Short mmCIF file of N, CA and C in Angstrom, two decimals:
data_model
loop_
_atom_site.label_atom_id
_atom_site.label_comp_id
_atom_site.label_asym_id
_atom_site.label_seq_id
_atom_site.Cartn_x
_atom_site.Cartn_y
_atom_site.Cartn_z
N UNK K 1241 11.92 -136.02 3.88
CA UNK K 1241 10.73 -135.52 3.21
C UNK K 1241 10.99 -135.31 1.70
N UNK K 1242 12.07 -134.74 1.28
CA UNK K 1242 12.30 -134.74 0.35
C UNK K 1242 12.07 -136.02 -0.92
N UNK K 1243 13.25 -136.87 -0.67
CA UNK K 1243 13.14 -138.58 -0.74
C UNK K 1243 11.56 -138.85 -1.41
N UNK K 1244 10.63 -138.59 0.07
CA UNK K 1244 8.98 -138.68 -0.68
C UNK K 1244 8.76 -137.79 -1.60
N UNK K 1245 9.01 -137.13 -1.78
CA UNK K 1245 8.49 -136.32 -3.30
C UNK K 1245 9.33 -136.51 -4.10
N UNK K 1246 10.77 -137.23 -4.22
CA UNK K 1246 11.31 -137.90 -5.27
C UNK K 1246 10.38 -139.05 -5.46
N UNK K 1247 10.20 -139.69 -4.76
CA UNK K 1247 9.23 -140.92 -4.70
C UNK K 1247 7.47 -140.80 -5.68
N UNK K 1248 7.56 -139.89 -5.24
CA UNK K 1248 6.24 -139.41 -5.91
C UNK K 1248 6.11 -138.93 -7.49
N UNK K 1249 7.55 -138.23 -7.29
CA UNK K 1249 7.98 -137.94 -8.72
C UNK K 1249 7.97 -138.75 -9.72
N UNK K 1250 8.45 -139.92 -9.14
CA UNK K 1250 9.41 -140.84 -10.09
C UNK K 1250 7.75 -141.46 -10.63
N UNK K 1251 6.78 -142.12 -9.30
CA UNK K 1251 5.79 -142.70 -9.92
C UNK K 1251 4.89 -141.98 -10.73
N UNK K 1252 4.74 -140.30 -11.13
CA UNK K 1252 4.26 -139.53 -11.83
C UNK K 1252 5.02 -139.92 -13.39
N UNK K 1253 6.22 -139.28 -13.30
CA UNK K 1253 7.39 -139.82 -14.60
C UNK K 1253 7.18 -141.04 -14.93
N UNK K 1254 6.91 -141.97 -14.15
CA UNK K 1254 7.18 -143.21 -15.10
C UNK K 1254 5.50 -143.88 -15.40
N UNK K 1255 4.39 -143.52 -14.96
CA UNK K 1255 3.41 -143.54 -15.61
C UNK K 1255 3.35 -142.54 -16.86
N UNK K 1256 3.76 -141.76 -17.06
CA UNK K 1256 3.94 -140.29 -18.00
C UNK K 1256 4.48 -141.00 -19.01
N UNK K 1257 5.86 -141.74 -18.85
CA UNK K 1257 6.37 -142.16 -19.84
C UNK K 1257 5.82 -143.54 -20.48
N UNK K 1258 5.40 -144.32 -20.05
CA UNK K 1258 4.75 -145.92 -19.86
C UNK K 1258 3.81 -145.70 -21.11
N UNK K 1259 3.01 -144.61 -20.35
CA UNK K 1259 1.66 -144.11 -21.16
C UNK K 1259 2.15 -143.83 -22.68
N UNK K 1260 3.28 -142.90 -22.67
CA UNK K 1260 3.77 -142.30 -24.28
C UNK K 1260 3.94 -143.24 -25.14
N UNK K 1261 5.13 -144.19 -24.26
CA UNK K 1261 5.62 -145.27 -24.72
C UNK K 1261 4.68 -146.04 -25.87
N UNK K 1262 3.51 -146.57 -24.76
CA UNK K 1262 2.36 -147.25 -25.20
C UNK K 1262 1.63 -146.59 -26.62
N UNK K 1263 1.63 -145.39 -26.12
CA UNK K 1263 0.69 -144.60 -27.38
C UNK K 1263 2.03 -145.00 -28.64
N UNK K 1264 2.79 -144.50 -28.44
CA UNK K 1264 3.80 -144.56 -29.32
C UNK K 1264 3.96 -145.64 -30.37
N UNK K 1265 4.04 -146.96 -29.09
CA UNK K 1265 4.82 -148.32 -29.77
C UNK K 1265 3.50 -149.03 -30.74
N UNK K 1266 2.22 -148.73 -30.06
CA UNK K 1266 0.88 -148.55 -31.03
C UNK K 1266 0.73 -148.34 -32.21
N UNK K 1267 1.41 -146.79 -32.40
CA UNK K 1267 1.26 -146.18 -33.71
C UNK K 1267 2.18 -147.12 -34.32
N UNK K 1268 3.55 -147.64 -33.93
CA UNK K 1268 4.72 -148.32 -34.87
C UNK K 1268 3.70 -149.87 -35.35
N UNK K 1269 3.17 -150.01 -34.54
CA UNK K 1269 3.05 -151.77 -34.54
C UNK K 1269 1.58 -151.93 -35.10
N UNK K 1270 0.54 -150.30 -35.49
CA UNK K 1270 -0.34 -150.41 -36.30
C UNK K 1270 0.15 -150.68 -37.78
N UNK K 1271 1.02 -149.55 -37.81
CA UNK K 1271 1.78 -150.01 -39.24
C UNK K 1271 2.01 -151.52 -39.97
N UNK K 1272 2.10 -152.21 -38.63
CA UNK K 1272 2.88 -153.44 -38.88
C UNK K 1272 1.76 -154.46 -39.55
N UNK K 1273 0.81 -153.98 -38.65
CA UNK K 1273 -0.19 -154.99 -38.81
C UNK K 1273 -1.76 -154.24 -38.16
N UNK K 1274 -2.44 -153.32 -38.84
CA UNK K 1274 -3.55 -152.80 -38.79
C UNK K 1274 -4.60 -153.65 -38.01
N UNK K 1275 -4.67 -154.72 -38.50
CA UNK K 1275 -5.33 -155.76 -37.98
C UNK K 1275 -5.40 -156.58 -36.93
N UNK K 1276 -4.55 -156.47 -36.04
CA UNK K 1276 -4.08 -156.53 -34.57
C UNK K 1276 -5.11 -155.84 -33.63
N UNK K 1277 -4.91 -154.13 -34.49
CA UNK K 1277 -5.74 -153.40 -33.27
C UNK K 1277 -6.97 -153.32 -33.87
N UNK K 1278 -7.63 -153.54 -35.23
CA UNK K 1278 -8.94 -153.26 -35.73
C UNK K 1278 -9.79 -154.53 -35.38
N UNK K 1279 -9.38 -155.31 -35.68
CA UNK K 1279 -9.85 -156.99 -35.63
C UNK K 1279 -9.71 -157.38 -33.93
N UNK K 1280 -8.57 -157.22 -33.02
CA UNK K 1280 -8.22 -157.92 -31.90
C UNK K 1280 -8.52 -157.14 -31.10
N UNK K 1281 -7.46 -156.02 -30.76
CA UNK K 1281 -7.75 -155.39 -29.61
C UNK K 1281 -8.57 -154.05 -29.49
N UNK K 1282 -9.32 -154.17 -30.63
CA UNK K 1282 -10.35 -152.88 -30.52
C UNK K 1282 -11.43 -153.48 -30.15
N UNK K 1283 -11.59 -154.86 -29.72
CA UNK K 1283 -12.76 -155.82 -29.52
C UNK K 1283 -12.13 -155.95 -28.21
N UNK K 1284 -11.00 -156.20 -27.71
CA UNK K 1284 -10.32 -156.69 -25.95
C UNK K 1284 -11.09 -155.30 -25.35
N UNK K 1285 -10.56 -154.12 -26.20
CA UNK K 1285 -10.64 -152.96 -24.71
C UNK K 1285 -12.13 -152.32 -25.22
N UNK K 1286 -13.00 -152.84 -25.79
CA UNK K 1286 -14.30 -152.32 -26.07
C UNK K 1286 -14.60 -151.02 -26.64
N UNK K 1287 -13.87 -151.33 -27.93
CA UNK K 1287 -13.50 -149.94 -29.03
C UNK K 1287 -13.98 -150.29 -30.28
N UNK K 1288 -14.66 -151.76 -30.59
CA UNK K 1288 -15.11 -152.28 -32.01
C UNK K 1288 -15.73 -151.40 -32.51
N UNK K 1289 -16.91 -150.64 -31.72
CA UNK K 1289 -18.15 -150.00 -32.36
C UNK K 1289 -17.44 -148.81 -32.96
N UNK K 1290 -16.90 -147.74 -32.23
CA UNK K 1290 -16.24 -146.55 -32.62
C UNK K 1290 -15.22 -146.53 -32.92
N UNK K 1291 -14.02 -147.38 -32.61
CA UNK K 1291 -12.52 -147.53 -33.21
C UNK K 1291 -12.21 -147.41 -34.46
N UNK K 1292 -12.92 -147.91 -35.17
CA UNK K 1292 -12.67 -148.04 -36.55
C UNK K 1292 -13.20 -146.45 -37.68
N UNK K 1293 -13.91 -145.46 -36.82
CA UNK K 1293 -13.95 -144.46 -37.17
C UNK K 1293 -12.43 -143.31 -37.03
N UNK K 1294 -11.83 -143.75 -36.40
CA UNK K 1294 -10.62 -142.93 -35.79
C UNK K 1294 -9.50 -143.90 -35.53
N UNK K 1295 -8.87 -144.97 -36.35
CA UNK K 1295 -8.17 -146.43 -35.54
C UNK K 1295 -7.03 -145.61 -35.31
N UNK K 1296 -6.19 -145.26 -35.87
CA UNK K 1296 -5.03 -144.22 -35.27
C UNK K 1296 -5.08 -143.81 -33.38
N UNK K 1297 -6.32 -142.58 -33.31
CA UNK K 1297 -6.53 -142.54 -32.32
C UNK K 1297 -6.61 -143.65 -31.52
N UNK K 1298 -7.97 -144.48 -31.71
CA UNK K 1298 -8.62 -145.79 -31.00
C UNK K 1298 -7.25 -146.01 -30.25
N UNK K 1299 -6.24 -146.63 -31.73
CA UNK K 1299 -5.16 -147.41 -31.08
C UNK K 1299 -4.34 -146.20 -30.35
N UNK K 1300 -3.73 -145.25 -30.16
CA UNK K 1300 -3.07 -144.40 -29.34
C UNK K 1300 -3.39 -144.87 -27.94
N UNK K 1301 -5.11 -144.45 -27.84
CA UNK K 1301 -5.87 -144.43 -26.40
C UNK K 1301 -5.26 -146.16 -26.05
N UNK K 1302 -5.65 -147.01 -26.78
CA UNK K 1302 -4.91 -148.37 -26.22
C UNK K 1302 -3.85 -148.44 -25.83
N UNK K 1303 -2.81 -148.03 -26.42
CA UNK K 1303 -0.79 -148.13 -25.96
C UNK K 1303 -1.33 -147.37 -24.28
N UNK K 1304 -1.94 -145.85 -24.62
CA UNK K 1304 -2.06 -145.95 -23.37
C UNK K 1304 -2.68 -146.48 -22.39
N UNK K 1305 -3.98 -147.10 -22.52
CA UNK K 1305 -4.68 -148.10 -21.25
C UNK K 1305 -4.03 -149.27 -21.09
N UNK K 1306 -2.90 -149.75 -22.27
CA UNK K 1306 -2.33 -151.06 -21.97
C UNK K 1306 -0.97 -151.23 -21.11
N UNK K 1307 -0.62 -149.54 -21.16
CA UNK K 1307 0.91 -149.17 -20.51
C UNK K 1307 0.88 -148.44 -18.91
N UNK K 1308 0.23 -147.82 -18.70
CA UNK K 1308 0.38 -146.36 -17.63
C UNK K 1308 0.31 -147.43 -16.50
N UNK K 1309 -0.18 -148.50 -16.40
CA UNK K 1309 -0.46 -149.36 -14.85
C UNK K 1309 0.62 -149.91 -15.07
N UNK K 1310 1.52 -150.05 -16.01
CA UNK K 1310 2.89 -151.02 -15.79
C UNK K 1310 4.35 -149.70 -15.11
N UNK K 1311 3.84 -148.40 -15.94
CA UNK K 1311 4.55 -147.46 -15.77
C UNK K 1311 4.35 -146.89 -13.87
N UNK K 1312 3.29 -147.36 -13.76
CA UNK K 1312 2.68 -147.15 -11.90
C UNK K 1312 3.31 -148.31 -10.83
N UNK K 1313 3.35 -149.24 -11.77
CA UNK K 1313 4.88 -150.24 -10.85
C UNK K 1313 5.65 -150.43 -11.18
N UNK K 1314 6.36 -150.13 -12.11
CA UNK K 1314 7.81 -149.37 -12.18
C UNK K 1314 8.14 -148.25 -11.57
N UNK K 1315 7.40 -146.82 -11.36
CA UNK K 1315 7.69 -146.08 -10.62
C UNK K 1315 7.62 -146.65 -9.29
N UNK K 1316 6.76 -147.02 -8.71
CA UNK K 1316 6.58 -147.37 -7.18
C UNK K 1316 7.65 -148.47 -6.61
N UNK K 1317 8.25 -149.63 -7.56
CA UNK K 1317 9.01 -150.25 -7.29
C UNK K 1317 10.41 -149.84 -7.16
N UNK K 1318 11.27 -148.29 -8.53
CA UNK K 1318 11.93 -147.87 -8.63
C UNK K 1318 12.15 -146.94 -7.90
N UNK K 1319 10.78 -146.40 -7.47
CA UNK K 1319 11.22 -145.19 -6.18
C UNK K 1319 11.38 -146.12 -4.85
N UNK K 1320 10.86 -146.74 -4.63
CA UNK K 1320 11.15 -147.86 -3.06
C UNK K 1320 12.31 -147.88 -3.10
N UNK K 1321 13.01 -148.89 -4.09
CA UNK K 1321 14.53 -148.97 -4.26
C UNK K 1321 15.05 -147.58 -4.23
N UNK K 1322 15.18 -146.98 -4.52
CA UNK K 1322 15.61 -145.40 -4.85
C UNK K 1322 15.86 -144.97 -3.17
N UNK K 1323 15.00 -145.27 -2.45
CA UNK K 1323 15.32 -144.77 -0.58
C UNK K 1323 16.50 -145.05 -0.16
N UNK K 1324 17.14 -145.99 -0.98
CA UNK K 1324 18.18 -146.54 0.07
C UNK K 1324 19.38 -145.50 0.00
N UNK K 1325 19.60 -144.95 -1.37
CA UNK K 1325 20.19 -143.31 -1.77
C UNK K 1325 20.44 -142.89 -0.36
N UNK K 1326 21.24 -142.25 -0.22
CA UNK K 1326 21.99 -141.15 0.74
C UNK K 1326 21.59 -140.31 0.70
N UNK K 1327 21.06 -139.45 -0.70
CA UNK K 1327 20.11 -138.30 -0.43
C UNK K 1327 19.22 -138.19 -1.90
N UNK K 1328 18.39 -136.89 -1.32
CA UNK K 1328 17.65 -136.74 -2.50
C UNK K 1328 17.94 -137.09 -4.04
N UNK K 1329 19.50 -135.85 -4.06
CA UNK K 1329 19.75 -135.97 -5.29
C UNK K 1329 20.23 -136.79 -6.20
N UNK K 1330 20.94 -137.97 -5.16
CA UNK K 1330 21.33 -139.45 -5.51
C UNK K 1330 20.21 -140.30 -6.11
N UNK K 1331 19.43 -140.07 -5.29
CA UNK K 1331 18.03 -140.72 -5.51
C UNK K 1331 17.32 -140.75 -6.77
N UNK K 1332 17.45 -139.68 -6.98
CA UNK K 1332 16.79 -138.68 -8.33
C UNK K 1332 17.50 -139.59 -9.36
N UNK K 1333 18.83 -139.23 -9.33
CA UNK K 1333 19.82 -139.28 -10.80
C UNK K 1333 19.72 -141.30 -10.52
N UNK K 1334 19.38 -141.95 -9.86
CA UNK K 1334 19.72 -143.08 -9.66
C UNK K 1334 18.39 -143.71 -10.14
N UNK K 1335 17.13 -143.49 -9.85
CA UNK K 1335 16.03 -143.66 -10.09
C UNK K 1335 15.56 -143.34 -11.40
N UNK K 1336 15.76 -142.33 -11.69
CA UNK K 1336 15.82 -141.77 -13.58
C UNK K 1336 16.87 -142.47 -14.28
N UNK K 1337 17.77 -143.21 -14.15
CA UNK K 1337 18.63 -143.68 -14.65
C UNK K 1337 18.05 -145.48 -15.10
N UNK K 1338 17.47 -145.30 -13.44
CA UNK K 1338 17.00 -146.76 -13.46
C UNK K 1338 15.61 -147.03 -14.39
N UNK K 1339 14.66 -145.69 -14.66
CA UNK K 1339 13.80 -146.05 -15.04
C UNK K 1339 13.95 -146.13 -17.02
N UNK K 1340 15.21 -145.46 -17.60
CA UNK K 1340 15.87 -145.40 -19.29
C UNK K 1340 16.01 -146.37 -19.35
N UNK K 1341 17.04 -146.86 -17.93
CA UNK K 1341 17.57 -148.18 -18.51
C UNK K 1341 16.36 -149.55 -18.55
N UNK K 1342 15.41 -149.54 -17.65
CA UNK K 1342 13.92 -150.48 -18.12
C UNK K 1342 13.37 -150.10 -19.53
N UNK K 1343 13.14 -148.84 -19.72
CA UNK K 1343 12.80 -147.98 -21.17
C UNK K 1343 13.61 -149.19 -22.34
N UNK K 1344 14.91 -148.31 -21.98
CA UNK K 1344 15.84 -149.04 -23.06
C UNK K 1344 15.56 -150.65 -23.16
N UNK K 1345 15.36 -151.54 -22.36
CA UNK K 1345 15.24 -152.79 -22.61
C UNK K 1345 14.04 -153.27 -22.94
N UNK K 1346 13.15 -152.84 -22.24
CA UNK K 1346 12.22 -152.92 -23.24
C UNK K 1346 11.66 -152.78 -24.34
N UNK K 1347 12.08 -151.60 -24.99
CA UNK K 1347 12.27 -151.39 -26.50
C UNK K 1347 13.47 -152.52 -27.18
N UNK K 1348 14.45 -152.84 -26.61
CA UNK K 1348 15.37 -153.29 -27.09
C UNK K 1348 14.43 -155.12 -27.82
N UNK K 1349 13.79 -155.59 -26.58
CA UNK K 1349 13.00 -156.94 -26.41
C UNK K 1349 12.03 -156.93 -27.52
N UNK K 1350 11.29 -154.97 -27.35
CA UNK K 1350 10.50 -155.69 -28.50
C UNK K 1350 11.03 -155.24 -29.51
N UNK K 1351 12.29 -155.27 -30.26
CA UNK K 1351 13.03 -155.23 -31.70
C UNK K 1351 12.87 -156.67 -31.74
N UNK K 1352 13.57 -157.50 -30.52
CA UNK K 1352 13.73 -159.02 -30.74
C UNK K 1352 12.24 -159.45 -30.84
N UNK K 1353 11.24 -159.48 -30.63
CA UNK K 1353 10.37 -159.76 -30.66
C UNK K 1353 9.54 -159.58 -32.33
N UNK K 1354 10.14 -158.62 -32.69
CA UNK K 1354 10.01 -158.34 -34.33
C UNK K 1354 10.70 -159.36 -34.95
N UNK K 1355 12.05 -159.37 -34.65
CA UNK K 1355 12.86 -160.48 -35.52
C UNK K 1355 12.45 -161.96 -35.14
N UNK K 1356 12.31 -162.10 -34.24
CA UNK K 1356 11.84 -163.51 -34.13
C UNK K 1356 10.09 -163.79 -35.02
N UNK K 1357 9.53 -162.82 -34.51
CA UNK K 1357 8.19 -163.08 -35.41
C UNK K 1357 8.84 -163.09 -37.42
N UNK K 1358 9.16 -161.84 -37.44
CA UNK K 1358 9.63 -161.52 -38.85
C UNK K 1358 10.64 -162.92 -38.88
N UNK K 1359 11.32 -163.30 -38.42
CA UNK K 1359 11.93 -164.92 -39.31
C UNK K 1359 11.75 -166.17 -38.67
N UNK K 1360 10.28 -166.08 -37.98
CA UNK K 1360 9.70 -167.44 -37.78
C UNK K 1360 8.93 -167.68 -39.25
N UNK K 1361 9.55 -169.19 -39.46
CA UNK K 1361 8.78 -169.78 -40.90
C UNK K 1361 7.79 -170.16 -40.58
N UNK K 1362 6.76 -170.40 -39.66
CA UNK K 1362 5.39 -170.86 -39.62
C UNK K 1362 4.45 -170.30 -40.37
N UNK K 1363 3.58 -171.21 -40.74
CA UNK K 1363 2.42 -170.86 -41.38
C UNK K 1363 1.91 -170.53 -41.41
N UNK K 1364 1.12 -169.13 -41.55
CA UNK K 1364 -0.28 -168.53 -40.77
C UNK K 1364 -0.97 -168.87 -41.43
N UNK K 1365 -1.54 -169.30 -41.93
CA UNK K 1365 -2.88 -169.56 -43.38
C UNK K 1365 -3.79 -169.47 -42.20
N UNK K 1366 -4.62 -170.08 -40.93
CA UNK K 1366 -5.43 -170.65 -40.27
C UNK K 1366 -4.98 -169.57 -38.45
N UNK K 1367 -4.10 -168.20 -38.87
CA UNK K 1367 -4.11 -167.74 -37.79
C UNK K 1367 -5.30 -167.02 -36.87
N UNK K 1368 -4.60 -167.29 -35.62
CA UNK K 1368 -5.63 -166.42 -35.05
C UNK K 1368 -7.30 -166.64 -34.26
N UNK K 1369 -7.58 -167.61 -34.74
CA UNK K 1369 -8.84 -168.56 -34.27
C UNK K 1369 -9.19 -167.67 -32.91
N UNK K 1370 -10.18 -167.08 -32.74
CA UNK K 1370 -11.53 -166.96 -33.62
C UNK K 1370 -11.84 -165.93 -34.76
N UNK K 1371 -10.50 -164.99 -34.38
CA UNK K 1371 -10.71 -164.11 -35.48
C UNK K 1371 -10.37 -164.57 -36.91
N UNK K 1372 -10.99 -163.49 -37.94
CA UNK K 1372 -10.51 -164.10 -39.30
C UNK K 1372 -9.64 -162.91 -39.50
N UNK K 1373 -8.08 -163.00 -40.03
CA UNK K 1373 -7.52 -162.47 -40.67
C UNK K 1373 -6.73 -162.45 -41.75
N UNK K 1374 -6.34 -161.80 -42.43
CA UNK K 1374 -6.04 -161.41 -43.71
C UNK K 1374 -4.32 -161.74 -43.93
N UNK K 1375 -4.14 -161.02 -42.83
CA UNK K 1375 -2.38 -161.02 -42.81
C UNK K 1375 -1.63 -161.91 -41.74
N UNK K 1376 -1.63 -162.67 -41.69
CA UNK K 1376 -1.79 -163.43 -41.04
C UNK K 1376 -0.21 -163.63 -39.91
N UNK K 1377 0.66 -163.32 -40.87
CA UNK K 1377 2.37 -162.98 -40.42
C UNK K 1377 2.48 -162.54 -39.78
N UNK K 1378 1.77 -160.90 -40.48
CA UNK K 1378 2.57 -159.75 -40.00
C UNK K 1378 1.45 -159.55 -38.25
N UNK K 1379 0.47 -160.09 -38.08
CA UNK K 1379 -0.33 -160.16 -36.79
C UNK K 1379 0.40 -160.85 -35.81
N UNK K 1380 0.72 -161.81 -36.41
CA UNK K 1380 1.89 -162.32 -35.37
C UNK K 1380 2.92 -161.58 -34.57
N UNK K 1381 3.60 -160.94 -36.07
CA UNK K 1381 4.76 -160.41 -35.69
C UNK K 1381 4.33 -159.39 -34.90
N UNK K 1382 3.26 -158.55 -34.41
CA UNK K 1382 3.22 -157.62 -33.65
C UNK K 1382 2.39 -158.26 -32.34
N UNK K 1383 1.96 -159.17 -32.40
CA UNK K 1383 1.80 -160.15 -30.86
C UNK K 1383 3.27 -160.37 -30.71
N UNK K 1384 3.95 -160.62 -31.30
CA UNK K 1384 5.74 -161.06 -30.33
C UNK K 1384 6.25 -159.72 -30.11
N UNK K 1385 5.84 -158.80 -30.77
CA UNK K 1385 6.72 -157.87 -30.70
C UNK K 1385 6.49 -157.18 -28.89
N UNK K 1386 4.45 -156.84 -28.73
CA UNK K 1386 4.26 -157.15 -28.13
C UNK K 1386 4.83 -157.59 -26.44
N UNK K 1387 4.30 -159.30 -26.55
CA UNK K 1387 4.54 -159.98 -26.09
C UNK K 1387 5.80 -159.49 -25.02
N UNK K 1388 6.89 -159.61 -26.25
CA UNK K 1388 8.66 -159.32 -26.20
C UNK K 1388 8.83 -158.08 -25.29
N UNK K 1389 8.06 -156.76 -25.79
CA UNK K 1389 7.98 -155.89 -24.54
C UNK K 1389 7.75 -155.71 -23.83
N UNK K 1390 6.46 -156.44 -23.08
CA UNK K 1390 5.98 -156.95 -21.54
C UNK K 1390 7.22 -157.45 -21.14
N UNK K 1391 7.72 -158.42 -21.61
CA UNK K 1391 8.90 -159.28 -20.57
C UNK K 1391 9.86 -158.17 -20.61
N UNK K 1392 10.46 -157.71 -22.02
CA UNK K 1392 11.55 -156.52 -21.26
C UNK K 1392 11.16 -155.47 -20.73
N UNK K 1393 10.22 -155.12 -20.37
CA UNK K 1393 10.23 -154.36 -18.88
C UNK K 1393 10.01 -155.07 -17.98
N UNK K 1394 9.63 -156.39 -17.82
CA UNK K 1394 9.51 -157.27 -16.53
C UNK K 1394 11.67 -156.73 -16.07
N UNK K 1395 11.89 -157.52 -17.26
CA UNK K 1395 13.67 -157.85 -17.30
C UNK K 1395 14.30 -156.22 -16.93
N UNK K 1396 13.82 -155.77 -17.54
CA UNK K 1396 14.78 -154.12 -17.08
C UNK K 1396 14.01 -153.61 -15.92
N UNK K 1397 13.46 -153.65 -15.44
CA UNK K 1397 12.60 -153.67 -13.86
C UNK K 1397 13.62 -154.04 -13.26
N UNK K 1398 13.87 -155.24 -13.37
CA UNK K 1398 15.03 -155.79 -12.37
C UNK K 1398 16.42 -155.72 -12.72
N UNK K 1399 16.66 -155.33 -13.98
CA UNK K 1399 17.84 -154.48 -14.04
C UNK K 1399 18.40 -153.10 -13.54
N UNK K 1400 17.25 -152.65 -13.47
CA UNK K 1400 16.99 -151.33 -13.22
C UNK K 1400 17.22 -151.38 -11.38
N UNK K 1401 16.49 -152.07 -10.66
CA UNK K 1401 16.90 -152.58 -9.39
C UNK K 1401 18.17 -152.87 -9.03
N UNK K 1402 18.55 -153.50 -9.98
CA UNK K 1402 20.07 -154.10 -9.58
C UNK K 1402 21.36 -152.86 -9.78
N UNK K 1403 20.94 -152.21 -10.94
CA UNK K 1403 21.57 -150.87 -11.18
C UNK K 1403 21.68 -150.14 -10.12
N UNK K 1404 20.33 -150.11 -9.20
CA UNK K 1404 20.56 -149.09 -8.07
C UNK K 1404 21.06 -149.93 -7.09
N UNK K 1405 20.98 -150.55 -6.90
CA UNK K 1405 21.78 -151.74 -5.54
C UNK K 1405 23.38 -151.45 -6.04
N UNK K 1406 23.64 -151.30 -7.10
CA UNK K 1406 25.33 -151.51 -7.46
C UNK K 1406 25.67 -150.20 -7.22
N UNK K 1407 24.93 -149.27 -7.31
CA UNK K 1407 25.76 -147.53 -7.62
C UNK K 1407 25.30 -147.30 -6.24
N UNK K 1408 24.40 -147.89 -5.06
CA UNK K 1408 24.37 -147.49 -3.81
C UNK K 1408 25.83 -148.16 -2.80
N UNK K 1409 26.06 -149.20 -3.56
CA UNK K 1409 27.28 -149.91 -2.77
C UNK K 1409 28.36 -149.64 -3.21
N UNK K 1410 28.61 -148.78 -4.65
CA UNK K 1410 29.75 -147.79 -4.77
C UNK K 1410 29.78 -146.64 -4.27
N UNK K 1411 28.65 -146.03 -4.03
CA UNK K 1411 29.04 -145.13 -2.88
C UNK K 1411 29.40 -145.39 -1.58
N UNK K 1412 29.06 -146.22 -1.19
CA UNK K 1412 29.36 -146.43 0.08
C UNK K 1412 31.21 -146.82 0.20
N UNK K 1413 31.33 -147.13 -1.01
CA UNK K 1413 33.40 -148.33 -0.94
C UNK K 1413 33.80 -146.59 -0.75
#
C-alpha cells in the first residue's frame, strides 16, 4: 500500500515539476526570442487576443500547458518502474533520483539545442512561413532549443528507467 502512494506521489511531483520547468524554460527562451511566443505560440494555444497584454504571463501559462502532460508520463512511467523496489523507501529515493536525472537531461538537450541553433549558418531572411518575423535566428534558435528538450526528456525517460533497472539489480548482487 505504501508503494501506491509512492506511486501517486511521484506522478503529483513530476507533473509539479514538468509544469515549473515549462513556466520557467518560457521565461528563458522569451528572452531569446519574444517572437516565438507573441507571433507563434500565442496563436497555437489561443492566447493572440489577450497574450500580448500580459506576454510574460501569457507565456508562463504556456511552459505550463505545454509541460504538466509530459510531467504525468514521466511520473506514471517512473513510478511503474519504481514497483519493482523492495520497499517503499527504495522506491522513493530511486524514483526521485530517476525523475533529476530526466530533469537534468533534458535541460542539458535543450543547451544543445541552443548551440546548434546559435551556430547553424542558415539563412533566415524568409523564416517561418506563414508567419512574418523580424528575428528571424534567434526564433529558430528557440524552436531547437525547444525541440532539443522534448527529445531529452523522451532520452532521460529512458535513462531514468534504466537507472532504476541497474540500482534494483544491485541490490539484489
Amino acid at each position: 500500500m505504501k508503494k501506491f502512494g509512492i506511486l501517486l506521489l511521484t506522478i503529483i511531483i513530476s507533473i509539479l515539476l514538468a509544469a515549473f520547468y515549462g513556466a520557467i524554460h518560457d521565461q528563458v527562451t522569451f528572452s531569446i526570442s519574444p517572437e516565438y511566443f507573441t507571433v507563434f505560440k500565442f496563436e497555437q494555444f489561443g492566447f493572440l487576443e489577450w497574450g500580448n497584454k500580459n506576454p510574460r504571463m501569457t507565456t508562463a501559462l504556456i511552459g505550463v500547458l505545454a509541460t504538466w502532460w509530459v510531467g504525468l508520463y514521466i511520473g506514471i512511467f517512473q513510478g511503474l518502474v519504481g514497483l519493482i523496489h523492495k520497499d517503499h523507501k527504495l522506491m522513493f529515493k530511486y524514483v526521485m533520483n530517476s525523475i533529476f536525472i530526466t530533469l537534468g537531461i533534458t535541460i542539458l538537450f535543450g543547451f544543445i539545442g541552443f548551440l546548434i541553433g546559435k551556430f547553424d549558418n542558415e539563412v533566415y531572411s524568409n523564416c517561418c512561413f506563414p508567419y512574418e518575423i523580424e528575428d528571424g535566428k534567434n526564433f529558430m534558435i528557440v524552436g531547437s532549443i525547444h525541440n532539443y528538450g522534448y527529445t531529452g526528456g523522451e532520452i532521460g525517460a529512458l535513462i531514468g528507467i534504466a537507472y532504476q533497472i541497474i540500482m534494483r539489480k544491485e541490490a539484489i548482487v
